[in-house]
mmCIF file of C-alpha atoms in Angstrom:
data_model
loop_
_atom_site.group_PDB
_atom_site.id
_atom_site.type_symbol
_atom_site.label_atom_id
_atom_site.label_comp_id
_atom_site.label_asym_id
_atom_site.label_seq_id
_atom_site.Cartn_x
_atom_site.Cartn_y
_atom_site.Cartn_z
ATOM 1 C CA ASP A 1 21.330 8.081 2.691
ATOM 2 C CA VAL A 2 18.896 5.203 2.928
ATOM 3 C CA LYS A 3 18.549 3.068 -0.126
ATOM 4 C CA VAL A 4 16.322 0.441 -1.625
ATOM 5 C CA THR A 5 17.765 -0.665 -4.929
ATOM 6 C CA GLN A 6 15.944 -2.658 -7.570
ATOM 7 C CA SER A 7 18.138 -4.435 -10.056
ATOM 8 C CA SER A 8 16.502 -3.133 -13.238
ATOM 9 C CA ARG A 9 14.411 -0.069 -14.159
ATOM 10 C CA TYR A 10 13.087 -1.680 -17.334
ATOM 11 C CA LEU A 11 12.772 -5.345 -18.277
ATOM 12 C CA VAL A 12 11.269 -7.115 -21.285
ATOM 13 C CA LYS A 13 10.626 -10.850 -21.043
ATOM 14 C CA ARG A 14 8.848 -13.446 -23.138
ATOM 15 C CA THR A 15 5.735 -15.338 -22.103
ATOM 16 C CA GLY A 16 6.649 -18.488 -20.210
ATOM 17 C CA GLU A 17 10.058 -17.268 -19.080
ATOM 18 C CA LYS A 18 11.088 -17.480 -15.440
ATOM 19 C CA VAL A 19 11.733 -13.938 -14.239
ATOM 20 C CA PHE A 20 13.647 -12.774 -11.186
ATOM 21 C CA LEU A 21 13.225 -9.259 -9.797
ATOM 22 C CA GLU A 22 15.837 -8.404 -7.218
ATOM 23 C CA CYS A 23 15.677 -5.880 -4.409
ATOM 24 C CA VAL A 24 18.435 -4.921 -1.991
ATOM 25 C CA GLN A 25 18.220 -2.582 1.005
ATOM 26 C CA ASP A 26 21.090 -1.193 3.045
ATOM 27 C CA MET A 27 19.170 -0.141 6.156
ATOM 28 C CA ASP A 28 19.177 -3.465 8.056
ATOM 29 C CA HIS A 29 15.378 -3.538 7.835
ATOM 30 C CA GLU A 30 13.544 -6.666 8.913
ATOM 31 C CA ASN A 31 10.491 -6.062 6.714
ATOM 32 C CA MET A 32 10.545 -6.156 2.944
ATOM 33 C CA PHE A 33 7.627 -5.912 0.511
ATOM 34 C CA TRP A 34 6.790 -6.401 -3.143
ATOM 35 C CA TYR A 35 3.972 -4.384 -4.726
ATOM 36 C CA ARG A 36 2.735 -4.075 -8.254
ATOM 37 C CA GLN A 37 1.203 -0.896 -9.596
ATOM 38 C CA ASP A 38 -1.260 -0.733 -12.465
ATOM 39 C CA PRO A 39 -3.266 2.209 -13.834
ATOM 40 C CA GLY A 40 -6.617 2.465 -12.102
ATOM 41 C CA LEU A 41 -5.744 -0.217 -9.562
ATOM 42 C CA GLY A 42 -3.134 1.565 -7.484
ATOM 43 C CA LEU A 43 -0.480 -0.296 -5.507
ATOM 44 C CA ARG A 44 -1.315 -3.872 -4.590
ATOM 45 C CA LEU A 45 0.717 -5.983 -2.185
ATOM 46 C CA ILE A 46 2.021 -9.244 -3.640
ATOM 47 C CA TYR A 47 4.166 -10.663 -0.833
ATOM 48 C CA PHE A 48 6.000 -9.432 2.204
ATOM 49 C CA SER A 49 8.680 -10.814 4.465
ATOM 50 C CA TYR A 50 9.273 -9.915 8.098
ATOM 51 C CA ASP A 51 12.471 -11.900 8.544
ATOM 52 C CA VAL A 52 14.959 -14.020 6.683
ATOM 53 C CA LYS A 53 13.254 -17.077 5.185
ATOM 54 C CA MET A 54 9.850 -15.820 6.387
ATOM 55 C CA LYS A 55 7.172 -14.718 3.957
ATOM 56 C CA GLU A 56 3.492 -13.941 3.899
ATOM 57 C CA LYS A 57 1.076 -13.617 1.024
ATOM 58 C CA GLY A 58 -0.294 -10.238 0.257
ATOM 59 C CA ASP A 59 -3.450 -9.479 -1.677
ATOM 60 C CA ILE A 60 -2.423 -10.844 -5.095
ATOM 61 C CA PRO A 61 0.169 -13.623 -4.678
ATOM 62 C CA GLU A 62 -1.063 -15.839 -7.511
ATOM 63 C CA GLY A 63 1.581 -16.418 -10.160
ATOM 64 C CA TYR A 64 4.390 -15.150 -7.930
ATOM 65 C CA SER A 65 6.803 -16.535 -5.373
ATOM 66 C CA VAL A 66 9.489 -14.875 -3.263
ATOM 67 C CA SER A 67 12.829 -15.672 -1.711
ATOM 68 C CA ARG A 68 14.544 -14.085 1.282
ATOM 69 C CA GLU A 69 17.807 -15.890 1.974
ATOM 70 C CA LYS A 70 19.604 -12.836 3.346
ATOM 71 C CA LYS A 71 18.232 -9.952 5.348
ATOM 72 C CA GLU A 72 19.141 -7.323 2.787
ATOM 73 C CA ARG A 73 17.780 -9.090 -0.306
ATOM 74 C CA PHE A 74 14.217 -9.922 -1.301
ATOM 75 C CA SER A 75 13.551 -11.525 -4.666
ATOM 76 C CA LEU A 76 10.264 -11.724 -6.544
ATOM 77 C CA ILE A 77 9.947 -14.676 -8.908
ATOM 78 C CA LEU A 78 7.551 -15.054 -11.791
ATOM 79 C CA GLU A 79 7.678 -18.817 -12.397
ATOM 80 C CA SER A 80 6.177 -18.575 -15.882
ATOM 81 C CA ALA A 81 5.669 -14.991 -16.983
ATOM 82 C CA SER A 82 2.368 -14.076 -18.582
ATOM 83 C CA THR A 83 1.236 -10.920 -20.358
ATOM 84 C CA ASN A 84 -1.083 -9.995 -17.478
ATOM 85 C CA GLN A 85 2.002 -9.645 -15.302
ATOM 86 C CA THR A 86 3.136 -6.666 -17.339
ATOM 87 C CA SER A 87 3.288 -3.977 -14.665
ATOM 88 C CA MET A 88 5.410 -1.669 -12.527
ATOM 89 C CA TYR A 89 6.900 -3.606 -9.607
ATOM 90 C CA LEU A 90 7.921 -1.753 -6.456
ATOM 91 C CA CYS A 91 10.009 -3.066 -3.591
ATOM 92 C CA ALA A 92 9.930 -1.515 -0.122
ATOM 93 C CA SER A 93 11.530 -2.091 3.255
ATOM 94 C CA SER A 94 10.915 -0.979 6.830
ATOM 95 C CA PHE A 95 11.715 -1.738 10.445
ATOM 96 C CA PRO A 96 9.099 -3.751 12.307
ATOM 97 C CA ASP A 97 6.401 -1.460 13.572
ATOM 98 C CA ARG A 98 7.153 0.140 16.900
ATOM 99 C CA GLN A 99 5.483 3.473 17.338
ATOM 100 C CA TYR A 100 5.455 3.952 13.595
ATOM 101 C CA THR A 101 7.266 2.619 10.631
ATOM 102 C CA GLU A 102 8.312 4.600 7.618
ATOM 103 C CA ALA A 103 8.573 2.387 4.552
ATOM 104 C CA PHE A 104 11.243 3.169 1.972
ATOM 105 C CA PHE A 105 10.576 2.340 -1.656
ATOM 106 C CA GLY A 106 12.818 1.552 -4.573
ATOM 107 C CA GLN A 107 12.522 3.276 -7.935
ATOM 108 C CA GLY A 108 10.508 0.450 -9.447
ATOM 109 C CA THR A 109 10.975 -2.064 -12.261
ATOM 110 C CA ARG A 110 8.752 -1.697 -15.282
ATOM 111 C CA LEU A 111 8.290 -5.230 -16.590
ATOM 112 C CA THR A 112 6.841 -5.935 -20.002
ATOM 113 C CA VAL A 113 5.937 -9.513 -20.890
ATOM 114 C CA VAL A 114 5.541 -10.092 -24.625
ATOM 115 C CA ASP B 1 -7.207 -1.826 8.162
ATOM 116 C CA ALA B 2 -9.833 0.894 7.771
ATOM 117 C CA LYS B 3 -10.569 2.115 4.264
ATOM 118 C CA THR B 4 -9.919 5.668 3.188
ATOM 119 C CA THR B 5 -11.662 7.915 0.683
ATOM 120 C CA GLN B 6 -9.818 10.647 -1.192
ATOM 121 C CA PRO B 7 -10.812 12.859 -4.117
ATOM 122 C CA PRO B 8 -9.264 11.503 -7.307
ATOM 123 C CA SER B 9 -7.692 14.802 -8.325
ATOM 124 C CA MET B 10 -7.042 18.355 -7.160
ATOM 125 C CA ASP B 11 -5.380 21.477 -8.495
ATOM 126 C CA CYS B 12 -3.505 24.161 -6.599
ATOM 127 C CA ALA B 13 -1.654 27.294 -7.616
ATOM 128 C CA GLU B 14 2.066 27.474 -7.010
ATOM 129 C CA GLY B 15 2.897 29.255 -3.755
ATOM 130 C CA ARG B 16 -0.518 28.617 -2.231
ATOM 131 C CA ALA B 17 -1.353 26.077 0.464
ATOM 132 C CA ALA B 18 -2.530 22.713 -0.849
ATOM 133 C CA ASN B 19 -5.098 21.050 1.408
ATOM 134 C CA LEU B 20 -5.693 17.374 0.677
ATOM 135 C CA PRO B 21 -8.653 15.753 2.459
ATOM 136 C CA CYS B 22 -9.060 12.150 3.504
ATOM 137 C CA ASN B 23 -12.071 10.413 5.011
ATOM 138 C CA HIS B 24 -11.529 7.405 7.262
ATOM 139 C CA SER B 25 -14.864 7.133 9.039
ATOM 140 C CA THR B 26 -14.312 3.523 10.162
ATOM 141 C CA ILE B 27 -10.934 4.176 11.762
ATOM 142 C CA SER B 28 -10.424 2.450 15.081
ATOM 143 C CA GLY B 29 -8.631 3.699 18.151
ATOM 144 C CA ASN B 30 -5.306 2.016 17.461
ATOM 145 C CA GLU B 31 -5.019 3.002 13.810
ATOM 146 C CA TYR B 32 -2.590 5.675 12.695
ATOM 147 C CA VAL B 33 -3.061 7.948 9.687
ATOM 148 C CA TYR B 34 -0.115 7.958 7.264
ATOM 149 C CA TRP B 35 0.489 10.033 4.175
ATOM 150 C CA TYR B 36 2.765 9.070 1.308
ATOM 151 C CA ARG B 37 3.249 10.640 -2.097
ATOM 152 C CA GLN B 38 4.435 9.299 -5.410
ATOM 153 C CA ILE B 39 6.081 11.574 -7.903
ATOM 154 C CA HIS B 40 5.924 10.369 -11.491
ATOM 155 C CA SER B 41 8.292 7.469 -12.241
ATOM 156 C CA GLN B 42 9.428 7.169 -8.631
ATOM 157 C CA GLY B 43 8.512 4.953 -5.693
ATOM 158 C CA PRO B 44 6.223 6.321 -2.960
ATOM 159 C CA GLN B 45 7.799 8.565 -0.331
ATOM 160 C CA TYR B 46 6.729 8.896 3.297
ATOM 161 C CA ILE B 47 5.456 12.358 4.276
ATOM 162 C CA ILE B 48 3.950 12.321 7.746
ATOM 163 C CA HIS B 49 1.820 10.302 10.131
ATOM 164 C CA GLY B 50 -0.343 10.881 13.234
ATOM 165 C CA LEU B 51 -2.692 9.255 15.701
ATOM 166 C CA LYS B 52 -4.933 12.002 17.096
ATOM 167 C CA ASN B 53 -2.834 15.118 17.560
ATOM 168 C CA ASN B 54 -1.964 17.468 14.737
ATOM 169 C CA GLU B 55 1.545 16.940 13.419
ATOM 170 C CA THR B 56 4.012 19.076 11.487
ATOM 171 C CA ASN B 57 7.353 18.340 9.907
ATOM 172 C CA GLU B 58 9.549 19.966 7.280
ATOM 173 C CA MET B 59 7.370 18.665 4.462
ATOM 174 C CA ALA B 60 3.792 19.117 5.619
ATOM 175 C CA SER B 61 1.211 19.418 8.379
ATOM 176 C CA LEU B 62 -1.395 16.841 9.264
ATOM 177 C CA ILE B 63 -4.672 17.923 10.820
ATOM 178 C CA ILE B 64 -6.839 15.132 12.282
ATOM 179 C CA THR B 65 -10.403 15.908 13.364
ATOM 180 C CA GLU B 66 -11.349 15.339 16.959
ATOM 181 C CA ASP B 67 -13.494 12.315 16.106
ATOM 182 C CA ARG B 68 -10.609 11.036 13.907
ATOM 183 C CA LYS B 69 -12.975 10.307 11.036
ATOM 184 C CA SER B 70 -11.136 12.560 8.641
ATOM 185 C CA SER B 71 -7.840 14.318 8.175
ATOM 186 C CA THR B 72 -6.207 16.948 5.980
ATOM 187 C CA LEU B 73 -2.672 17.044 4.680
ATOM 188 C CA ILE B 74 -1.435 20.598 4.217
ATOM 189 C CA LEU B 75 1.470 21.572 1.990
ATOM 190 C CA PRO B 76 1.907 25.182 3.137
ATOM 191 C CA HIS B 77 3.600 26.679 0.083
ATOM 192 C CA ALA B 78 3.145 24.309 -2.820
ATOM 193 C CA THR B 79 5.790 24.182 -5.535
ATOM 194 C CA LEU B 80 5.759 22.556 -8.956
ATOM 195 C CA ARG B 81 7.808 19.697 -7.456
ATOM 196 C CA ASP B 82 4.852 18.829 -5.210
ATOM 197 C CA THR B 83 2.884 17.588 -8.219
ATOM 198 C CA ALA B 84 2.312 13.915 -7.348
ATOM 199 C CA VAL B 85 -0.229 11.316 -6.272
ATOM 200 C CA TYR B 86 -0.871 11.573 -2.533
ATOM 201 C CA TYR B 87 -1.964 8.511 -0.572
ATOM 202 C CA CYS B 88 -3.745 8.540 2.760
ATOM 203 C CA ILE B 89 -3.404 5.236 4.628
ATOM 204 C CA VAL B 90 -4.691 4.076 7.979
ATOM 205 C CA ARG B 91 -2.723 1.375 9.668
ATOM 206 C CA VAL B 92 -2.907 -0.513 12.910
ATOM 207 C CA GLN B 93 0.113 -0.098 15.141
ATOM 208 C CA GLY B 94 1.988 -3.370 14.909
ATOM 209 C CA ALA B 95 0.683 -4.196 11.451
ATOM 210 C CA GLN B 96 3.516 -4.993 9.145
ATOM 211 C CA LYS B 97 2.091 -3.858 5.850
ATOM 212 C CA LEU B 98 0.753 -0.736 4.194
ATOM 213 C CA VAL B 99 -2.394 -0.936 2.092
ATOM 214 C CA PHE B 100 -2.605 1.787 -0.540
ATOM 215 C CA GLY B 101 -5.839 3.196 -1.978
ATOM 216 C CA GLN B 102 -6.219 5.179 -5.188
ATOM 217 C CA GLY B 103 -4.845 8.418 -3.827
ATOM 218 C CA THR B 104 -5.328 12.024 -4.972
ATOM 219 C CA ARG B 105 -3.507 13.281 -8.029
ATOM 220 C CA LEU B 106 -2.385 16.793 -7.049
ATOM 221 C CA THR B 107 -1.350 19.151 -9.815
ATOM 222 C CA ILE B 108 0.451 22.364 -8.905
ATOM 223 C CA ASN B 109 -0.069 25.004 -11.579
ATOM 224 C CA PRO B 110 2.360 27.873 -12.251
#
């Protein structure tokens, strides 16, 4: 059974803390993605990676960075957490697009910054 | 990627067919139509995709109009477990990312 696993379902951090959100996939996918989801705004792409050590900015990269040192792991980093980064964070992975690409999502991490 | 327009919410009775519309009037020839759904407190789940022909799988059917400017996702016998937000996405073949809109919140009523 395919799996995208996010390290935490719920996380509470203080303003100014450095926060790491981890995502691991076991499907040997080249592509990995980080989204955030907020009420009324839907899912918005933060960053994606199409290979180890490769990354591209999505629609809302400000305040975030990412790391992809191994194919199966994609980390989202909040360098200095702020309250406006309180959100649901979703990781996804997929093969590179051929005819089509189904993306698989993790269960999400609900981050609260206080 | 072309934008999509979906109704914000819909209701359907359990056991009936749920028909979810999507407008994508600016779709171009190399863009596929994808549908995902998100059940409460879970990540989105792929349902089906198509280019211009109608498609069917074990979850749903996808009907794309001949001019490809709109499509309909059909859940033939909706159950309470089909209550979710349904996203219609158009995506260029070869594009690496999915861009989600607001989706349709489908409620299946007993």
